[in-house]
């Protein structure tokens, strides 16, 4: 029987919410799987046939250490996704690359040097803007800014950053997260923020609901993953594509190839398709 390790982080040692469903789905397919903490020095990574990055939800705070771990693991066994994919996707500058092929929320890069000038240019171009850390997750460090002396800028985390126009529809329509496994869209979760927020995460009062897959959004999600595949040299096995309404059409807000939660507590039916993706990866070895 093949053995798979599902990597999580110390605050969720038993995996993401509903993670037991994924273990059960893999067992039904003849695969022994268990959750392990990614920085646990006692884990024998080489003994596994495959290590799958799942709920490593502290990677952005320990990015250099996390990437070193990934590179170490793939010297001993197969890692899904590999460190090159993780490194590419961890920097939100990838949005500029995707924009050549699919509609993407307009994005500019900000550095410590030239921060004021870059922010002023973005404000002049777009009006109210959102500043995000280039390596970040969970909405941490996201700041809405209306001018260069905006007091909210005191909440900036360490740079570099990306800056984008404030997409007002996020406050009303929210965003749609599309799950793409082996190139096919298998699920959709719609998320809405609490009043006045732009972050849809539950931590900030947001709500989420599994809904039927919308064909138009599915088409864009597949195109975004295909665009990433062209840049990476091979198609990612799994992806979450976050879409927002922008000027009457859907646009990519984020492409997550590192540790997108499966929302198995809301969409338990995703456990089977993800298990199939893991089995396929085992076959590619």
mmCIF file of C-alpha atoms in Angstrom:
data_model
loop_
_atom_site.group_PDB
_atom_site.id
_atom_site.type_symbol
_atom_site.label_atom_id
_atom_site.label_comp_id
_atom_site.label_asym_id
_atom_site.label_seq_id
_atom_site.Cartn_x
_atom_site.Cartn_y
_atom_site.Cartn_z
ATOM 1 C CA UNK A 1 0.000 0.000 0.000
ATOM 2 C CA UNK A 2 1.329 3.452 -0.921
ATOM 3 C CA UNK A 3 1.956 5.907 1.903
ATOM 4 C CA UNK A 4 1.126 9.598 1.576
ATOM 5 C CA UNK A 5 1.937 12.321 4.077
ATOM 6 C CA UNK A 6 -0.387 15.331 4.163
ATOM 7 C CA UNK A 7 1.561 18.358 5.370
ATOM 8 C CA UNK A 8 -0.146 20.724 7.796
ATOM 9 C CA UNK A 9 1.080 23.198 10.421
ATOM 10 C CA UNK A 10 1.418 23.121 14.190
ATOM 11 C CA UNK A 11 -1.921 24.750 15.028
ATOM 12 C CA UNK A 12 -3.826 22.149 12.980
ATOM 13 C CA UNK A 13 -1.917 18.920 13.654
ATOM 14 C CA UNK A 14 -4.912 16.848 12.534
ATOM 15 C CA UNK A 15 -5.186 18.747 9.257
ATOM 16 C CA UNK A 16 -7.580 21.246 7.742
ATOM 17 C CA UNK A 17 -11.269 21.230 8.739
ATOM 18 C CA UNK A 18 -12.812 18.028 7.438
ATOM 19 C CA UNK A 19 -9.363 16.585 6.779
ATOM 20 C CA UNK A 20 -10.402 13.154 8.001
ATOM 21 C CA UNK A 21 -12.591 12.863 4.909
ATOM 22 C CA UNK A 22 -9.500 13.104 2.719
ATOM 23 C CA UNK A 23 -7.725 10.379 4.690
ATOM 24 C CA UNK A 24 -10.805 8.165 4.334
ATOM 25 C CA UNK A 25 -11.129 8.862 0.602
ATOM 26 C CA UNK A 26 -7.494 7.902 0.066
ATOM 27 C CA UNK A 27 -7.952 4.726 2.111
ATOM 28 C CA UNK A 28 -10.855 3.777 -0.159
ATOM 29 C CA UNK A 29 -8.394 4.038 -3.055
ATOM 30 C CA UNK A 30 -5.810 1.840 -1.386
ATOM 31 C CA UNK A 31 -3.592 4.663 -0.115
ATOM 32 C CA UNK A 32 -2.517 5.029 3.509
ATOM 33 C CA UNK A 33 -2.448 8.725 4.398
ATOM 34 C CA UNK A 34 -1.851 10.673 7.577
ATOM 35 C CA UNK A 35 -1.441 14.283 8.611
ATOM 36 C CA UNK A 36 1.988 15.472 9.733
ATOM 37 C CA UNK A 37 3.294 18.901 10.749
ATOM 38 C CA UNK A 38 5.657 20.190 8.086
ATOM 39 C CA UNK A 39 8.378 21.373 10.483
ATOM 40 C CA UNK A 40 8.285 18.287 12.734
ATOM 41 C CA UNK A 41 11.905 17.125 12.854
ATOM 42 C CA UNK A 42 10.771 13.610 13.720
ATOM 43 C CA UNK A 43 8.993 12.934 10.414
ATOM 44 C CA UNK A 44 10.712 10.487 8.064
ATOM 45 C CA UNK A 45 9.837 12.104 4.745
ATOM 46 C CA UNK A 46 11.873 9.609 2.752
ATOM 47 C CA UNK A 47 9.611 6.776 3.927
ATOM 48 C CA UNK A 48 6.625 8.295 2.115
ATOM 49 C CA UNK A 49 5.802 7.678 -1.521
ATOM 50 C CA UNK A 50 4.384 11.197 -1.785
ATOM 51 C CA UNK A 51 4.176 14.320 0.372
ATOM 52 C CA UNK A 52 1.245 16.629 -0.357
ATOM 53 C CA UNK A 53 1.346 20.252 0.769
ATOM 54 C CA UNK A 54 -2.008 20.961 2.388
ATOM 55 C CA UNK A 55 -2.760 23.187 5.373
ATOM 56 C CA UNK A 56 0.717 24.682 5.878
ATOM 57 C CA UNK A 57 -0.953 27.929 6.828
ATOM 58 C CA UNK A 58 2.063 29.555 8.470
ATOM 59 C CA UNK A 59 4.301 29.358 5.386
ATOM 60 C CA UNK A 60 4.046 33.079 4.638
ATOM 61 C CA UNK A 61 5.495 33.969 8.057
ATOM 62 C CA UNK A 62 8.355 31.485 7.687
ATOM 63 C CA UNK A 63 8.761 31.532 3.949
ATOM 64 C CA UNK A 64 12.529 30.993 3.686
ATOM 65 C CA UNK A 65 12.339 28.099 6.142
ATOM 66 C CA UNK A 66 9.306 26.640 4.388
ATOM 67 C CA UNK A 67 10.936 26.759 0.966
ATOM 68 C CA UNK A 68 14.104 25.170 2.356
ATOM 69 C CA UNK A 69 11.940 22.407 3.832
ATOM 70 C CA UNK A 70 10.243 21.841 0.473
ATOM 71 C CA UNK A 71 13.564 21.603 -1.329
ATOM 72 C CA UNK A 72 14.834 19.176 1.274
ATOM 73 C CA UNK A 73 11.768 16.947 1.049
ATOM 74 C CA UNK A 74 11.900 16.662 -2.727
ATOM 75 C CA UNK A 75 15.466 15.384 -2.466
ATOM 76 C CA UNK A 76 14.058 12.410 -0.555
ATOM 77 C CA UNK A 77 10.673 11.777 -2.171
ATOM 78 C CA UNK A 78 8.045 13.344 -4.443
ATOM 79 C CA UNK A 79 6.517 16.621 -3.253
ATOM 80 C CA UNK A 80 3.185 17.938 -4.518
ATOM 81 C CA UNK A 81 3.602 20.682 -5.520
ATOM 82 C CA UNK A 82 7.337 20.904 -6.035
ATOM 83 C CA UNK A 83 9.436 23.747 -4.662
ATOM 84 C CA UNK A 84 9.675 25.543 -8.019
ATOM 85 C CA UNK A 85 5.881 25.796 -8.164
ATOM 86 C CA UNK A 86 5.718 26.928 -4.545
ATOM 87 C CA UNK A 87 8.355 29.620 -5.103
ATOM 88 C CA UNK A 88 6.645 30.957 -8.233
ATOM 89 C CA UNK A 89 3.228 31.078 -6.619
ATOM 90 C CA UNK A 90 4.373 32.554 -3.309
ATOM 91 C CA UNK A 91 5.155 35.888 -4.981
ATOM 92 C CA UNK A 92 1.994 37.666 -6.130
ATOM 93 C CA UNK A 93 3.954 39.189 -9.001
ATOM 94 C CA UNK A 94 2.776 36.069 -10.867
ATOM 95 C CA UNK A 95 -0.438 38.023 -11.473
ATOM 96 C CA UNK A 96 1.440 40.226 -13.928
ATOM 97 C CA UNK A 97 2.398 37.117 -15.895
ATOM 98 C CA UNK A 98 -1.132 35.722 -15.935
ATOM 99 C CA UNK A 99 -2.494 39.072 -17.119
ATOM 100 C CA UNK A 100 -0.958 38.429 -20.530
ATOM 101 C CA UNK A 101 -3.421 35.561 -21.052
ATOM 102 C CA UNK A 102 -6.501 36.034 -18.861
ATOM 103 C CA UNK A 103 -8.411 38.896 -17.204
ATOM 104 C CA UNK A 104 -6.686 39.730 -13.914
ATOM 105 C CA UNK A 105 -7.297 42.454 -11.339
ATOM 106 C CA UNK A 106 -4.808 45.189 -12.373
ATOM 107 C CA UNK A 107 -1.655 44.867 -10.290
ATOM 108 C CA UNK A 108 1.494 46.914 -9.736
ATOM 109 C CA UNK A 109 4.562 46.146 -7.631
ATOM 110 C CA UNK A 110 5.695 48.232 -4.665
ATOM 111 C CA UNK A 111 9.098 48.200 -2.981
ATOM 112 C CA UNK A 112 10.394 49.958 0.131
ATOM 113 C CA UNK A 113 12.496 52.156 -2.116
ATOM 114 C CA UNK A 114 10.048 54.305 -4.035
ATOM 115 C CA UNK A 115 7.054 53.287 -1.908
ATOM 116 C CA UNK A 116 5.518 56.757 -1.752
ATOM 117 C CA UNK A 117 6.022 57.421 -5.459
ATOM 118 C CA UNK A 118 4.637 54.031 -6.452
ATOM 119 C CA UNK A 119 1.660 54.366 -4.149
ATOM 120 C CA UNK A 120 0.946 57.887 -5.411
ATOM 121 C CA UNK A 121 0.979 56.642 -9.004
ATOM 122 C CA UNK A 122 -1.441 53.833 -8.130
ATOM 123 C CA UNK A 123 -3.774 56.227 -6.321
ATOM 124 C CA UNK A 124 -3.766 58.599 -9.278
ATOM 125 C CA UNK A 125 -4.505 55.735 -11.658
ATOM 126 C CA UNK A 126 -7.133 53.858 -9.666
ATOM 127 C CA UNK A 127 -8.386 55.982 -6.773
ATOM 128 C CA UNK A 128 -8.778 53.884 -3.625
ATOM 129 C CA UNK A 129 -6.329 50.973 -3.662
ATOM 130 C CA UNK A 130 -5.554 47.788 -1.766
ATOM 131 C CA UNK A 131 -1.979 47.052 -0.697
ATOM 132 C CA UNK A 132 -1.031 43.427 -0.025
ATOM 133 C CA UNK A 133 2.233 41.718 0.888
ATOM 134 C CA UNK A 134 3.686 39.978 -2.161
ATOM 135 C CA UNK A 135 4.123 36.858 -0.053
ATOM 136 C CA UNK A 136 1.068 36.607 2.147
ATOM 137 C CA UNK A 137 -2.025 34.594 2.950
ATOM 138 C CA UNK A 138 -5.228 34.751 4.939
ATOM 139 C CA UNK A 139 -5.766 38.461 4.372
ATOM 140 C CA UNK A 140 -2.995 39.320 6.840
ATOM 141 C CA UNK A 141 -1.384 42.687 6.135
ATOM 142 C CA UNK A 142 -4.000 43.778 3.587
ATOM 143 C CA UNK A 143 -4.572 47.543 3.789
ATOM 144 C CA UNK A 144 -7.120 49.735 1.973
ATOM 145 C CA UNK A 145 -5.580 53.127 1.186
ATOM 146 C CA UNK A 146 -7.068 56.391 -0.109
ATOM 147 C CA UNK A 147 -4.010 58.681 0.036
ATOM 148 C CA UNK A 148 -0.294 58.486 0.702
ATOM 149 C CA UNK A 149 -0.660 59.839 4.255
ATOM 150 C CA UNK A 150 -3.493 57.407 5.073
ATOM 151 C CA UNK A 151 -3.114 56.318 8.698
ATOM 152 C CA UNK A 152 -4.023 52.779 7.692
ATOM 153 C CA UNK A 153 -0.579 52.509 6.098
ATOM 154 C CA UNK A 154 0.743 52.088 9.629
ATOM 155 C CA UNK A 155 -0.653 48.560 9.372
ATOM 156 C CA UNK A 156 1.683 47.605 6.533
ATOM 157 C CA UNK A 157 3.650 44.435 7.124
ATOM 158 C CA UNK A 158 7.178 44.066 5.768
ATOM 159 C CA UNK A 159 7.457 44.521 1.993
ATOM 160 C CA UNK A 160 7.609 44.125 -0.879
ATOM 161 C CA UNK A 161 3.950 44.504 -1.792
ATOM 162 C CA UNK A 162 1.473 44.530 -4.633
ATOM 163 C CA UNK A 163 -1.059 47.316 -5.066
ATOM 164 C CA UNK A 164 -4.401 46.916 -6.821
ATOM 165 C CA UNK A 165 -7.535 49.009 -7.324
ATOM 166 C CA UNK A 166 -10.232 48.454 -4.741
ATOM 167 C CA UNK A 167 -12.755 46.163 -6.441
ATOM 168 C CA UNK A 168 -16.025 47.453 -4.996
ATOM 169 C CA UNK A 169 -17.947 44.334 -6.031
ATOM 170 C CA UNK A 170 -16.055 42.362 -3.387
ATOM 171 C CA UNK A 171 -18.024 44.245 -0.740
ATOM 172 C CA UNK A 172 -21.351 43.357 -2.371
ATOM 173 C CA UNK A 173 -20.944 40.239 -4.516
ATOM 174 C CA UNK A 174 -17.901 38.829 -2.752
ATOM 175 C CA UNK A 175 -15.674 36.424 -4.641
ATOM 176 C CA UNK A 176 -15.880 32.915 -6.072
ATOM 177 C CA UNK A 177 -13.278 30.282 -5.353
ATOM 178 C CA UNK A 178 -12.996 27.643 -8.062
ATOM 179 C CA UNK A 179 -11.209 24.346 -7.396
ATOM 180 C CA UNK A 180 -9.344 22.930 -10.368
ATOM 181 C CA UNK A 181 -7.964 19.396 -10.093
ATOM 182 C CA UNK A 182 -5.966 17.906 -12.970
ATOM 183 C CA UNK A 183 -7.305 20.644 -15.232
ATOM 184 C CA UNK A 184 -10.989 20.163 -14.413
ATOM 185 C CA UNK A 185 -13.165 22.405 -12.251
ATOM 186 C CA UNK A 186 -14.663 20.227 -9.526
ATOM 187 C CA UNK A 187 -16.164 22.714 -7.090
ATOM 188 C CA UNK A 188 -17.076 26.306 -6.305
ATOM 189 C CA UNK A 189 -17.366 28.133 -3.003
ATOM 190 C CA UNK A 190 -18.758 31.665 -2.952
ATOM 191 C CA UNK A 191 -17.479 33.962 -0.209
ATOM 192 C CA UNK A 192 -18.873 37.231 1.112
ATOM 193 C CA UNK A 193 -17.194 39.680 3.488
ATOM 194 C CA UNK A 194 -18.724 41.255 6.550
ATOM 195 C CA UNK A 195 -20.068 44.780 6.167
ATOM 196 C CA UNK A 196 -17.413 47.243 5.064
ATOM 197 C CA UNK A 197 -14.686 44.610 4.757
ATOM 198 C CA UNK A 198 -12.838 43.581 1.607
ATOM 199 C CA UNK A 199 -11.435 40.391 3.132
ATOM 200 C CA UNK A 200 -13.776 37.431 2.772
ATOM 201 C CA UNK A 201 -12.027 35.228 5.326
ATOM 202 C CA UNK A 202 -13.998 33.906 8.303
ATOM 203 C CA UNK A 203 -11.418 35.539 10.588
ATOM 204 C CA UNK A 204 -12.782 38.929 9.503
ATOM 205 C CA UNK A 205 -16.446 37.939 9.644
ATOM 206 C CA UNK A 206 -16.773 36.570 6.117
ATOM 207 C CA UNK A 207 -19.123 33.736 5.190
ATOM 208 C CA UNK A 208 -18.703 30.930 2.657
ATOM 209 C CA UNK A 209 -21.096 28.560 0.919
ATOM 210 C CA UNK A 210 -20.625 25.724 -1.557
ATOM 211 C CA UNK A 211 -22.647 26.399 -4.715
ATOM 212 C CA UNK A 212 -23.070 24.722 -8.121
ATOM 213 C CA UNK A 213 -20.225 25.418 -10.529
ATOM 214 C CA UNK A 214 -20.943 28.330 -12.861
ATOM 215 C CA UNK A 215 -19.803 27.479 -16.426
ATOM 216 C CA UNK A 216 -18.477 30.965 -17.237
ATOM 217 C CA UNK A 217 -16.399 31.136 -14.086
ATOM 218 C CA UNK A 218 -15.219 27.572 -14.624
ATOM 219 C CA UNK A 219 -13.974 28.471 -18.092
ATOM 220 C CA UNK A 220 -11.908 31.366 -16.743
ATOM 221 C CA UNK A 221 -10.534 29.231 -13.914
ATOM 222 C CA UNK A 222 -9.364 26.571 -16.366
ATOM 223 C CA UNK A 223 -7.777 29.243 -18.554
ATOM 224 C CA UNK A 224 -5.924 30.714 -15.573
ATOM 225 C CA UNK A 225 -4.519 27.323 -14.599
ATOM 226 C CA UNK A 226 -3.525 26.664 -18.213
ATOM 227 C CA UNK A 227 -1.725 30.022 -18.294
ATOM 228 C CA UNK A 228 0.167 29.061 -15.149
ATOM 229 C CA UNK A 229 1.056 25.695 -16.673
ATOM 230 C CA UNK A 230 2.661 27.407 -19.650
ATOM 231 C CA UNK A 231 4.895 29.387 -17.342
ATOM 232 C CA UNK A 232 5.714 26.497 -15.037
ATOM 233 C CA UNK A 233 6.389 24.021 -17.821
ATOM 234 C CA UNK A 234 3.816 21.502 -16.575
ATOM 235 C CA UNK A 235 0.213 21.663 -15.371
ATOM 236 C CA UNK A 236 -0.357 22.007 -11.625
ATOM 237 C CA UNK A 237 -2.197 19.076 -10.095
ATOM 238 C CA UNK A 238 -4.405 21.261 -7.933
ATOM 239 C CA UNK A 239 -5.364 24.923 -7.828
ATOM 240 C CA UNK A 240 -7.841 27.312 -6.346
ATOM 241 C CA UNK A 241 -8.714 30.282 -8.530
ATOM 242 C CA UNK A 242 -10.343 33.258 -6.810
ATOM 243 C CA UNK A 243 -12.523 35.346 -9.122
ATOM 244 C CA UNK A 244 -14.095 38.781 -8.648
ATOM 245 C CA UNK A 245 -16.482 40.868 -10.731
ATOM 246 C CA UNK A 246 -14.597 43.693 -12.417
ATOM 247 C CA UNK A 247 -16.201 46.092 -14.881
ATOM 248 C CA UNK A 248 -18.968 43.662 -15.751
ATOM 249 C CA UNK A 249 -16.821 40.559 -16.186
ATOM 250 C CA UNK A 250 -14.978 38.043 -14.067
ATOM 251 C CA UNK A 251 -11.288 38.539 -13.334
ATOM 252 C CA UNK A 252 -8.654 36.541 -11.473
ATOM 253 C CA UNK A 253 -7.883 37.943 -8.045
ATOM 254 C CA UNK A 254 -5.577 35.149 -6.974
ATOM 255 C CA UNK A 255 -4.314 31.755 -8.099
ATOM 256 C CA UNK A 256 -3.442 29.485 -5.186
ATOM 257 C CA UNK A 257 -1.118 26.549 -5.891
ATOM 258 C CA UNK A 258 0.460 26.146 -2.459
ATOM 259 C CA UNK A 259 -2.012 25.266 0.284
ATOM 260 C CA UNK A 260 -5.599 26.057 -0.732
ATOM 261 C CA UNK A 261 -8.020 24.737 1.846
ATOM 262 C CA UNK A 262 -10.534 22.330 0.370
ATOM 263 C CA UNK A 263 -13.422 23.547 2.567
ATOM 264 C CA UNK A 264 -14.286 19.921 3.214
ATOM 265 C CA UNK A 265 -16.545 21.034 6.047
ATOM 266 C CA UNK A 266 -18.657 22.877 3.448
ATOM 267 C CA UNK A 267 -18.003 20.715 0.395
ATOM 268 C CA UNK A 268 -17.220 17.173 1.597
ATOM 269 C CA UNK A 269 -17.720 15.931 -1.957
ATOM 270 C CA UNK A 270 -14.323 17.429 -2.880
ATOM 271 C CA UNK A 271 -12.492 14.775 -0.856
ATOM 272 C CA UNK A 272 -12.951 12.137 -3.559
ATOM 273 C CA UNK A 273 -11.707 14.209 -6.505
ATOM 274 C CA UNK A 274 -8.699 15.421 -4.521
ATOM 275 C CA UNK A 275 -7.922 11.836 -3.536
ATOM 276 C CA UNK A 276 -8.066 10.913 -7.230
ATOM 277 C CA UNK A 277 -5.558 13.686 -7.945
ATOM 278 C CA UNK A 278 -3.232 12.286 -5.285
ATOM 279 C CA UNK A 279 -3.524 8.793 -6.762
ATOM 280 C CA UNK A 280 -2.689 10.194 -10.202
ATOM 281 C CA UNK A 281 0.385 11.914 -8.757
ATOM 282 C CA UNK A 282 1.476 8.623 -7.196
ATOM 283 C CA UNK A 283 1.224 7.024 -10.609
ATOM 284 C CA UNK A 284 3.463 9.688 -12.119
ATOM 285 C CA UNK A 285 5.887 9.181 -9.230
#
